[in-house]
Amino acid sequence: MSYRLQRLPVAKPSVAFAARIASVVLALLTAGLLLKLVGMEPLALAGRVLKSTFGSSFGLEDLALLFTPLLYCGLAVAVALRIGAWNIGAEGQFNLGAFAATGIALFVPGPDWALLPAMAVAGALAGAAWILVPTLARAYAGVSELITTLLLNFVALLLVYWVSTGPWLDPSGHALATTARLPVAVPEVWGIVHWGLPVAMILAVGLAGVFAFTRWGYEVRIGGSNPGAARYAGMPVRRHLIAVMLLSGAIAGLGGMMEVAGTVGRLQGGISNNYGYLGIMVAVLARAAPLGTIATAFLMATILNGGIILQTQGLTTHTVLALTGLILLYAAIGDEAAKYRIVKLAKGA
């Protein structure tokens, strides 16, 4: 009796999910082994991280403040992936959303109930506008959005740094390299987080429903998996591509608005804290599933929050970066391994 490996074109959802869980567990075990080899106690460190993160309202608040922007950026990247596009520019769109929201808050007078919706709309529109050129270049000229969205990140970062240290610098002089504090803030909910988090979770659930139960969502999925077949069936692939990428940018921009108005309170350089780049990992680990991004963004926020705690134990930020890299590496291996199965050969075969 003999066996052989058979490669499937697509992994079964249950097998792919199990492989993803196994990849995270193996990455954590590998990290623990490496810590043990350098003289650390991984179980004791893990206990401190869990206690500091989940054992107090302060720890939960820190976790929620990391979870919220990661969820927005993860959703932005995941939405684009549904149609086969890579939005590497969530970092720039996040910054532009914060920039536009700050402009509304500082220079447009009005009551809080009117300013906050206006800031949200401005942030979303700014994020969509920042991805418009890469979108049109991809849709009409076949230019890779990987390059164009990535390069625009640096432009956005420099723009935010310039306005926060120059034209919009706090005139009172109370803060260096930032704008004045915004006169309006996103209200808190549950006492540990602002409304940005429940809004992001509602958005994730809504997007999951749209992609699963609407004709538009179905055509987007087909256009992403097999553009040629979608065009042959008469589906407007180009139009869907433009709509999806603009939606992706709008979500990242909305995340930037929530960050500046709900967490930081003023615009400053580096406000994104690399959330846009980390959102790529969130989306990849979630396999571009909107509901999956909730779990993977939470995992990533826990790891980042744990990294802050681990620094007090003598470890550096590079340890956290190495752990996230391990998770992504094992996830890639798991995705490929999930496509294989062992089959028994018939006698005489």
mmCIF file of C-alpha atoms in Angstrom:
data_model
loop_
_atom_site.group_PDB
_atom_site.id
_atom_site.type_symbol
_atom_site.label_atom_id
_atom_site.label_comp_id
_atom_site.label_asym_id
_atom_site.label_seq_id
_atom_site.Cartn_x
_atom_site.Cartn_y
_atom_site.Cartn_z
ATOM 1 C CA MET A 1 0.000 0.000 0.000
ATOM 2 C CA SER A 2 1.440 3.382 -0.960
ATOM 3 C CA TYR A 3 0.498 7.014 -0.483
ATOM 4 C CA ARG A 4 1.268 10.271 -2.197
ATOM 5 C CA LEU A 5 0.668 13.973 -1.708
ATOM 6 C CA GLN A 6 -2.041 15.561 -3.824
ATOM 7 C CA ARG A 7 -2.188 19.315 -4.271
ATOM 8 C CA LEU A 8 -5.632 20.892 -4.339
ATOM 9 C CA PRO A 9 -6.270 24.151 -6.215
ATOM 10 C CA VAL A 10 -7.961 25.628 -3.124
ATOM 11 C CA ALA A 11 -7.684 24.532 0.496
ATOM 12 C CA LYS A 12 -10.818 23.473 2.353
ATOM 13 C CA PRO A 13 -12.002 26.316 4.635
ATOM 14 C CA SER A 14 -11.804 24.132 7.748
ATOM 15 C CA VAL A 15 -8.279 22.973 6.898
ATOM 16 C CA ALA A 16 -7.169 26.527 6.061
ATOM 17 C CA PHE A 17 -8.564 27.799 9.371
ATOM 18 C CA ALA A 18 -6.799 25.028 11.309
ATOM 19 C CA ALA A 19 -3.551 25.805 9.483
ATOM 20 C CA ARG A 20 -3.862 29.485 10.397
ATOM 21 C CA ILE A 21 -4.384 28.681 14.087
ATOM 22 C CA ALA A 22 -1.459 26.246 14.000
ATOM 23 C CA SER A 23 0.780 28.893 12.411
ATOM 24 C CA VAL A 24 0.122 31.347 15.242
ATOM 25 C CA VAL A 25 0.697 28.671 17.898
ATOM 26 C CA LEU A 26 3.937 27.512 16.267
ATOM 27 C CA ALA A 27 5.180 31.100 16.006
ATOM 28 C CA LEU A 28 4.524 31.663 19.713
ATOM 29 C CA LEU A 29 6.215 28.375 20.610
ATOM 30 C CA THR A 30 9.234 29.256 18.468
ATOM 31 C CA ALA A 31 9.471 32.668 20.113
ATOM 32 C CA GLY A 32 9.229 31.032 23.541
ATOM 33 C CA LEU A 33 12.007 28.604 22.681
ATOM 34 C CA LEU A 34 14.267 31.414 21.494
ATOM 35 C CA LEU A 35 13.603 33.391 24.677
ATOM 36 C CA LYS A 36 14.452 30.302 26.708
ATOM 37 C CA LEU A 37 17.731 29.911 24.841
ATOM 38 C CA VAL A 38 18.796 33.446 25.767
ATOM 39 C CA GLY A 39 18.038 32.873 29.445
ATOM 40 C CA MET A 40 14.500 34.255 29.685
ATOM 41 C CA GLU A 41 11.500 32.508 31.212
ATOM 42 C CA PRO A 42 8.845 32.550 28.466
ATOM 43 C CA LEU A 43 5.993 31.278 30.651
ATOM 44 C CA ALA A 44 6.685 33.884 33.326
ATOM 45 C CA LEU A 45 6.886 36.624 30.690
ATOM 46 C CA ALA A 46 3.639 35.438 29.100
ATOM 47 C CA GLY A 47 1.971 35.512 32.504
ATOM 48 C CA ARG A 48 3.077 39.112 33.078
ATOM 49 C CA VAL A 49 1.831 40.130 29.645
ATOM 50 C CA LEU A 50 -1.583 38.535 30.153
ATOM 51 C CA LYS A 51 -1.968 39.962 33.653
ATOM 52 C CA SER A 52 -0.917 43.464 32.620
ATOM 53 C CA THR A 53 -3.122 43.408 29.528
ATOM 54 C CA PHE A 54 -6.294 41.768 30.777
ATOM 55 C CA GLY A 55 -5.983 42.150 34.541
ATOM 56 C CA SER A 56 -6.756 45.859 34.816
ATOM 57 C CA SER A 57 -8.863 48.540 33.197
ATOM 58 C CA PHE A 58 -5.668 50.397 32.291
ATOM 59 C CA GLY A 59 -4.369 47.381 30.375
ATOM 60 C CA LEU A 60 -7.688 46.894 28.595
ATOM 61 C CA GLU A 61 -7.755 50.561 27.625
ATOM 62 C CA ASP A 62 -4.270 50.331 26.115
ATOM 63 C CA LEU A 63 -5.308 47.179 24.258
ATOM 64 C CA ALA A 64 -8.440 48.834 22.867
ATOM 65 C CA LEU A 65 -6.474 51.889 21.707
ATOM 66 C CA LEU A 66 -4.213 49.595 19.674
ATOM 67 C CA PHE A 67 -7.044 47.333 18.522
ATOM 68 C CA THR A 68 -9.088 50.167 16.980
ATOM 69 C CA PRO A 69 -6.640 51.548 14.347
ATOM 70 C CA LEU A 70 -5.406 48.040 13.525
ATOM 71 C CA LEU A 71 -8.976 46.972 12.783
ATOM 72 C CA TYR A 72 -9.602 49.931 10.460
ATOM 73 C CA CYS A 73 -6.346 49.405 8.554
ATOM 74 C CA GLY A 74 -6.838 45.634 8.449
ATOM 75 C CA LEU A 75 -10.327 46.099 7.025
ATOM 76 C CA ALA A 76 -9.009 48.559 4.435
ATOM 77 C CA VAL A 77 -6.423 46.075 3.153
ATOM 78 C CA ALA A 78 -8.842 43.129 3.371
ATOM 79 C CA VAL A 79 -11.486 44.912 1.284
ATOM 80 C CA ALA A 80 -8.991 45.563 -1.519
ATOM 81 C CA LEU A 81 -7.816 41.958 -1.405
ATOM 82 C CA ARG A 82 -11.358 40.787 -2.112
ATOM 83 C CA ILE A 83 -10.933 41.964 -5.689
ATOM 84 C CA GLY A 84 -7.299 40.955 -5.973
ATOM 85 C CA ALA A 85 -5.748 44.366 -5.281
ATOM 86 C CA TRP A 86 -3.024 45.107 -2.744
ATOM 87 C CA ASN A 87 -3.583 48.372 -0.901
ATOM 88 C CA ILE A 88 -0.136 48.942 0.600
ATOM 89 C CA GLY A 89 -1.064 52.588 1.118
ATOM 90 C CA ALA A 90 -3.329 52.308 4.166
ATOM 91 C CA GLU A 91 -0.580 54.102 6.106
ATOM 92 C CA GLY A 92 -0.864 57.167 3.868
ATOM 93 C CA GLN A 93 -4.652 57.070 3.715
ATOM 94 C CA PHE A 94 -4.781 56.822 7.511
ATOM 95 C CA ASN A 95 -2.594 59.946 7.759
ATOM 96 C CA LEU A 96 -4.676 61.837 5.213
ATOM 97 C CA GLY A 97 -7.854 60.967 7.086
ATOM 98 C CA ALA A 98 -6.339 62.391 10.260
ATOM 99 C CA PHE A 99 -5.149 65.457 8.342
ATOM 100 C CA ALA A 100 -8.563 66.224 6.829
ATOM 101 C CA ALA A 101 -10.397 65.637 10.117
ATOM 102 C CA THR A 102 -7.993 67.989 11.899
ATOM 103 C CA GLY A 103 -8.586 70.681 9.296
ATOM 104 C CA ILE A 104 -12.342 70.496 9.868
ATOM 105 C CA ALA A 105 -11.965 70.540 13.660
ATOM 106 C CA LEU A 106 -9.544 73.481 13.770
ATOM 107 C CA PHE A 107 -10.915 75.753 11.074
ATOM 108 C CA VAL A 108 -14.643 75.023 10.724
ATOM 109 C CA PRO A 109 -16.759 76.339 13.607
ATOM 110 C CA GLY A 110 -19.768 74.383 14.756
ATOM 111 C CA PRO A 111 -21.277 72.276 17.540
ATOM 112 C CA ASP A 112 -19.852 68.870 18.431
ATOM 113 C CA TRP A 113 -22.850 67.000 17.042
ATOM 114 C CA ALA A 114 -22.198 68.527 13.610
ATOM 115 C CA LEU A 115 -18.386 68.584 13.648
ATOM 116 C CA LEU A 116 -17.843 64.902 14.390
ATOM 117 C CA PRO A 117 -19.890 63.620 11.410
ATOM 118 C CA ALA A 118 -18.244 66.252 9.196
ATOM 119 C CA MET A 119 -14.804 65.113 10.368
ATOM 120 C CA ALA A 120 -15.713 61.466 9.700
ATOM 121 C CA VAL A 121 -16.899 62.277 6.182
ATOM 122 C CA ALA A 122 -13.816 64.420 5.522
ATOM 123 C CA GLY A 123 -11.498 61.664 6.786
ATOM 124 C CA ALA A 124 -13.149 59.011 4.632
ATOM 125 C CA LEU A 125 -13.145 61.243 1.538
ATOM 126 C CA ALA A 126 -9.481 62.141 2.074
ATOM 127 C CA GLY A 127 -8.536 58.470 2.329
ATOM 128 C CA ALA A 128 -10.476 57.700 -0.843
ATOM 129 C CA ALA A 129 -8.904 60.667 -2.650
ATOM 130 C CA TRP A 130 -5.416 59.502 -1.678
ATOM 131 C CA ILE A 131 -5.938 56.138 -3.355
ATOM 132 C CA LEU A 132 -7.719 57.585 -6.411
ATOM 133 C CA VAL A 133 -4.633 58.003 -8.619
ATOM 134 C CA PRO A 134 -3.292 54.466 -7.929
ATOM 135 C CA THR A 135 -6.808 53.158 -8.530
ATOM 136 C CA LEU A 136 -7.214 54.811 -11.922
ATOM 137 C CA ALA A 137 -3.672 53.840 -12.891
ATOM 138 C CA ARG A 138 -4.425 50.195 -12.085
ATOM 139 C CA ALA A 139 -7.869 50.204 -13.702
ATOM 140 C CA TYR A 140 -6.998 51.945 -16.981
ATOM 141 C CA ALA A 141 -3.246 51.447 -17.462
ATOM 142 C CA GLY A 142 -2.495 48.249 -15.565
ATOM 143 C CA VAL A 143 0.010 50.024 -13.300
ATOM 144 C CA SER A 144 0.755 47.989 -10.171
ATOM 145 C CA GLU A 145 -0.975 49.471 -7.142
ATOM 146 C CA LEU A 146 1.731 47.923 -4.963
ATOM 147 C CA ILE A 147 4.216 50.585 -6.029
ATOM 148 C CA THR A 148 1.944 53.602 -6.325
ATOM 149 C CA THR A 149 0.140 53.147 -3.004
ATOM 150 C CA LEU A 150 3.431 52.474 -1.219
ATOM 151 C CA LEU A 151 5.141 55.587 -2.572
ATOM 152 C CA LEU A 152 2.209 57.809 -1.648
ATOM 153 C CA ASN A 153 2.659 56.751 1.987
ATOM 154 C CA PHE A 154 5.836 58.811 2.209
ATOM 155 C CA VAL A 155 4.152 61.848 0.672
ATOM 156 C CA ALA A 156 1.331 61.650 3.219
ATOM 157 C CA LEU A 157 3.720 61.256 6.148
ATOM 158 C CA LEU A 158 5.741 64.289 5.062
ATOM 159 C CA LEU A 159 2.588 66.353 4.495
ATOM 160 C CA VAL A 160 1.296 65.631 8.003
ATOM 161 C CA TYR A 161 4.706 66.374 9.515
ATOM 162 C CA TRP A 162 4.946 69.648 7.587
ATOM 163 C CA VAL A 163 1.545 71.043 8.586
ATOM 164 C CA SER A 164 1.880 69.947 12.218
ATOM 165 C CA THR A 165 5.279 71.651 12.573
ATOM 166 C CA GLY A 166 4.583 74.605 10.293
ATOM 167 C CA PRO A 167 1.278 76.141 9.190
ATOM 168 C CA TRP A 168 -0.830 74.349 11.818
ATOM 169 C CA LEU A 169 1.683 74.385 14.671
ATOM 170 C CA ASP A 170 0.065 74.977 18.059
ATOM 171 C CA PRO A 171 0.058 78.814 18.342
ATOM 172 C CA SER A 172 0.001 78.685 22.145
ATOM 173 C CA GLY A 173 3.445 77.081 22.204
ATOM 174 C CA HIS A 174 2.302 74.514 24.759
ATOM 175 C CA ALA A 175 3.135 71.604 22.443
ATOM 176 C CA LEU A 176 6.069 71.095 20.105
ATOM 177 C CA ALA A 177 5.673 69.662 16.602
ATOM 178 C CA THR A 178 1.910 69.244 16.911
ATOM 179 C CA THR A 179 -1.222 71.195 16.192
ATOM 180 C CA ALA A 180 -3.391 72.670 18.912
ATOM 181 C CA ARG A 181 -5.644 70.208 20.733
ATOM 182 C CA LEU A 182 -8.822 69.551 18.790
ATOM 183 C CA PRO A 183 -11.902 71.253 20.237
ATOM 184 C CA VAL A 184 -13.985 68.096 19.770
ATOM 185 C CA ALA A 185 -13.404 64.440 20.629
ATOM 186 C CA VAL A 186 -15.021 61.110 19.822
ATOM 187 C CA PRO A 187 -17.054 60.154 22.929
ATOM 188 C CA GLU A 188 -16.042 57.222 25.105
ATOM 189 C CA VAL A 189 -18.056 54.041 25.432
ATOM 190 C CA TRP A 190 -17.746 51.321 28.111
ATOM 191 C CA GLY A 191 -15.285 53.559 29.944
ATOM 192 C CA ILE A 192 -12.202 52.099 28.237
ATOM 193 C CA VAL A 193 -12.478 53.019 24.562
ATOM 194 C CA HIS A 194 -14.033 55.614 22.287
ATOM 195 C CA TRP A 195 -16.793 54.979 19.761
ATOM 196 C CA GLY A 196 -14.265 54.271 17.021
ATOM 197 C CA LEU A 197 -14.000 50.622 18.072
ATOM 198 C CA PRO A 198 -17.705 49.666 17.997
ATOM 199 C CA VAL A 199 -18.068 51.570 14.714
ATOM 200 C CA ALA A 200 -15.207 49.524 13.224
ATOM 201 C CA MET A 201 -16.748 46.263 14.443
ATOM 202 C CA ILE A 202 -20.135 47.194 12.986
ATOM 203 C CA LEU A 203 -18.366 48.065 9.737
ATOM 204 C CA ALA A 204 -16.652 44.651 9.703
ATOM 205 C CA VAL A 205 -19.963 42.844 10.223
ATOM 206 C CA GLY A 206 -21.646 44.949 7.537
ATOM 207 C CA LEU A 207 -18.897 44.313 5.008
ATOM 208 C CA ALA A 208 -19.027 40.581 5.726
ATOM 209 C CA GLY A 209 -22.750 40.639 5.011
ATOM 210 C CA VAL A 210 -22.313 42.631 1.804
ATOM 211 C CA PHE A 211 -19.659 40.290 0.432
ATOM 212 C CA ALA A 212 -21.592 37.171 1.426
ATOM 213 C CA PHE A 213 -25.202 38.024 0.575
ATOM 214 C CA THR A 214 -25.321 40.668 -2.173
ATOM 215 C CA ARG A 215 -24.883 40.451 -5.914
ATOM 216 C CA TRP A 216 -22.262 43.203 -5.775
ATOM 217 C CA GLY A 217 -20.263 41.259 -3.215
ATOM 218 C CA TYR A 218 -20.533 38.104 -5.305
ATOM 219 C CA GLU A 219 -19.295 39.887 -8.425
ATOM 220 C CA VAL A 220 -16.410 41.433 -6.472
ATOM 221 C CA ARG A 221 -15.349 37.987 -5.246
ATOM 222 C CA ILE A 222 -15.541 36.522 -8.751
ATOM 223 C CA GLY A 223 -13.685 39.503 -10.196
ATOM 224 C CA GLY A 224 -10.925 38.975 -7.659
ATOM 225 C CA SER A 225 -10.588 35.224 -8.119
ATOM 226 C CA ASN A 226 -11.021 35.026 -11.907
ATOM 227 C CA PRO A 227 -11.180 38.399 -13.717
ATOM 228 C CA GLY A 228 -11.323 36.775 -17.148
ATOM 229 C CA ALA A 229 -14.345 34.672 -16.291
ATOM 230 C CA ALA A 230 -16.022 37.667 -14.659
ATOM 231 C CA ARG A 231 -15.595 39.768 -17.795
ATOM 232 C CA TYR A 232 -16.851 36.913 -19.958
ATOM 233 C CA ALA A 233 -19.962 36.745 -17.768
ATOM 234 C CA GLY A 234 -20.570 40.453 -18.321
ATOM 235 C CA MET A 235 -19.534 41.651 -14.868
ATOM 236 C CA PRO A 236 -18.145 45.225 -14.738
ATOM 237 C CA VAL A 237 -14.781 44.241 -13.249
ATOM 238 C CA ARG A 238 -13.139 47.631 -13.801
ATOM 239 C CA ARG A 239 -16.019 49.494 -12.162
ATOM 240 C CA HIS A 240 -15.985 47.124 -9.202
ATOM 241 C CA LEU A 241 -12.214 47.508 -8.884
ATOM 242 C CA ILE A 242 -12.523 51.294 -8.685
ATOM 243 C CA ALA A 243 -15.369 51.118 -6.156
ATOM 244 C CA VAL A 244 -13.611 48.593 -3.931
ATOM 245 C CA MET A 245 -10.292 50.436 -3.869
ATOM 246 C CA LEU A 246 -11.981 53.755 -3.091
ATOM 247 C CA LEU A 247 -13.890 52.013 -0.294
ATOM 248 C CA SER A 248 -10.602 50.620 0.987
ATOM 249 C CA GLY A 249 -9.050 54.079 1.125
ATOM 250 C CA ALA A 250 -12.136 55.538 2.782
ATOM 251 C CA ILE A 251 -12.002 52.962 5.583
ATOM 252 C CA ALA A 252 -8.339 53.737 6.287
ATOM 253 C CA GLY A 253 -9.112 57.467 6.219
ATOM 254 C CA LEU A 254 -11.968 56.996 8.672
ATOM 255 C CA GLY A 255 -9.537 55.149 10.926
ATOM 256 C CA GLY A 256 -7.215 58.154 10.826
ATOM 257 C CA MET A 257 -10.082 60.437 11.836
ATOM 258 C CA MET A 258 -10.938 58.186 14.786
ATOM 259 C CA GLU A 259 -7.293 58.119 15.879
ATOM 260 C CA VAL A 260 -6.758 61.872 15.853
ATOM 261 C CA ALA A 261 -10.165 62.742 17.343
ATOM 262 C CA GLY A 262 -10.570 59.793 19.693
ATOM 263 C CA THR A 263 -7.077 58.869 20.905
ATOM 264 C CA VAL A 264 -4.353 61.439 20.228
ATOM 265 C CA GLY A 265 -6.409 64.632 20.304
ATOM 266 C CA ARG A 266 -4.077 66.583 18.015
ATOM 267 C CA LEU A 267 -2.319 66.052 14.682
ATOM 268 C CA GLN A 268 1.363 65.189 14.824
ATOM 269 C CA GLY A 269 3.991 63.468 12.754
ATOM 270 C CA GLY A 270 3.978 59.692 13.148
ATOM 271 C CA ILE A 271 0.361 59.613 14.258
ATOM 272 C CA SER A 272 -0.168 56.390 12.325
ATOM 273 C CA ASN A 273 2.482 54.490 14.339
ATOM 274 C CA ASN A 274 2.827 52.041 11.400
ATOM 275 C CA TYR A 275 -0.789 50.882 11.770
ATOM 276 C CA GLY A 276 -1.180 50.900 7.987
ATOM 277 C CA TYR A 277 1.677 48.463 7.488
ATOM 278 C CA LEU A 278 0.544 46.263 10.358
ATOM 279 C CA GLY A 279 -2.912 46.254 8.790
ATOM 280 C CA ILE A 280 -1.428 44.272 5.900
ATOM 281 C CA MET A 281 -0.539 41.480 8.304
ATOM 282 C CA VAL A 282 -3.973 41.698 9.942
ATOM 283 C CA ALA A 283 -5.670 41.255 6.563
ATOM 284 C CA VAL A 284 -3.368 38.463 5.397
ATOM 285 C CA LEU A 285 -3.812 36.481 8.608
ATOM 286 C CA ALA A 286 -7.580 36.938 8.290
ATOM 287 C CA ARG A 287 -7.466 35.684 4.680
ATOM 288 C CA ALA A 288 -9.171 38.957 3.663
ATOM 289 C CA ALA A 289 -12.331 38.035 5.613
ATOM 290 C CA PRO A 290 -13.872 41.142 7.258
ATOM 291 C CA LEU A 291 -15.005 39.179 10.317
ATOM 292 C CA GLY A 292 -11.619 37.496 10.507
ATOM 293 C CA THR A 293 -9.909 40.873 10.787
ATOM 294 C CA ILE A 294 -11.593 41.381 14.162
ATOM 295 C CA ALA A 295 -9.786 38.332 15.560
ATOM 296 C CA THR A 296 -6.446 39.015 13.871
ATOM 297 C CA ALA A 297 -6.457 42.725 14.776
ATOM 298 C CA PHE A 298 -7.130 41.721 18.387
ATOM 299 C CA LEU A 299 -4.238 39.240 18.261
ATOM 300 C CA MET A 300 -1.910 41.845 16.780
ATOM 301 C CA ALA A 301 -2.978 44.438 19.376
ATOM 302 C CA THR A 302 -2.274 41.928 22.150
ATOM 303 C CA ILE A 303 1.186 41.235 20.730
ATOM 304 C CA LEU A 304 1.981 44.949 20.407
ATOM 305 C CA ASN A 305 0.706 45.695 23.894
ATOM 306 C CA GLY A 306 2.718 42.746 25.178
ATOM 307 C CA GLY A 307 5.778 44.171 23.460
ATOM 308 C CA ILE A 308 5.410 47.392 25.428
ATOM 309 C CA ILE A 309 5.299 45.372 28.635
ATOM 310 C CA LEU A 310 8.231 43.175 27.579
ATOM 311 C CA GLN A 311 10.396 46.253 27.110
ATOM 312 C CA THR A 312 10.212 46.766 30.864
ATOM 313 C CA GLN A 313 11.739 43.283 31.208
ATOM 314 C CA GLY A 314 14.806 44.169 29.174
ATOM 315 C CA LEU A 315 13.611 43.136 25.714
ATOM 316 C CA THR A 316 13.639 45.489 22.729
ATOM 317 C CA THR A 317 11.021 46.415 20.160
ATOM 318 C CA HIS A 318 12.871 44.194 17.685
ATOM 319 C CA THR A 319 11.564 41.194 19.635
ATOM 320 C CA VAL A 320 7.987 42.145 18.792
ATOM 321 C CA LEU A 321 8.868 42.726 15.144
ATOM 322 C CA ALA A 322 10.537 39.308 15.035
ATOM 323 C CA LEU A 323 7.426 37.681 16.525
ATOM 324 C CA THR A 324 5.101 39.288 13.987
ATOM 325 C CA GLY A 325 7.472 38.208 11.227
ATOM 326 C CA LEU A 326 7.434 34.639 12.538
ATOM 327 C CA ILE A 327 3.641 34.596 12.540
ATOM 328 C CA LEU A 328 3.521 35.798 8.936
ATOM 329 C CA LEU A 329 6.167 33.278 7.869
ATOM 330 C CA TYR A 330 4.387 30.350 9.485
ATOM 331 C CA ALA A 331 1.064 31.583 8.071
ATOM 332 C CA ALA A 332 2.504 31.519 4.551
ATOM 333 C CA ILE A 333 3.830 28.002 5.099
ATOM 334 C CA GLY A 334 0.498 26.910 6.584
ATOM 335 C CA ASP A 335 -1.466 28.344 3.651
ATOM 336 C CA GLU A 336 0.573 26.297 1.216
ATOM 337 C CA ALA A 337 0.528 23.153 3.353
ATOM 338 C CA ALA A 338 -3.269 23.353 3.667
ATOM 339 C CA LYS A 339 -3.586 22.750 -0.081
ATOM 340 C CA TYR A 340 -2.048 19.304 0.181
ATOM 341 C CA ARG A 341 -3.653 16.062 1.283
ATOM 342 C CA ILE A 342 -2.427 12.505 1.597
ATOM 343 C CA VAL A 343 -4.208 10.067 -0.719
ATOM 344 C CA LYS A 344 -3.925 6.319 -0.815
ATOM 345 C CA LEU A 345 -3.017 4.868 -4.171
ATOM 346 C CA ALA A 346 -5.085 2.018 -5.558
ATOM 347 C CA LYS A 347 -3.415 -1.334 -5.980
ATOM 348 C CA GLY A 348 -1.435 -1.483 -9.175
ATOM 349 C CA ALA A 349 -1.381 2.279 -9.586
#
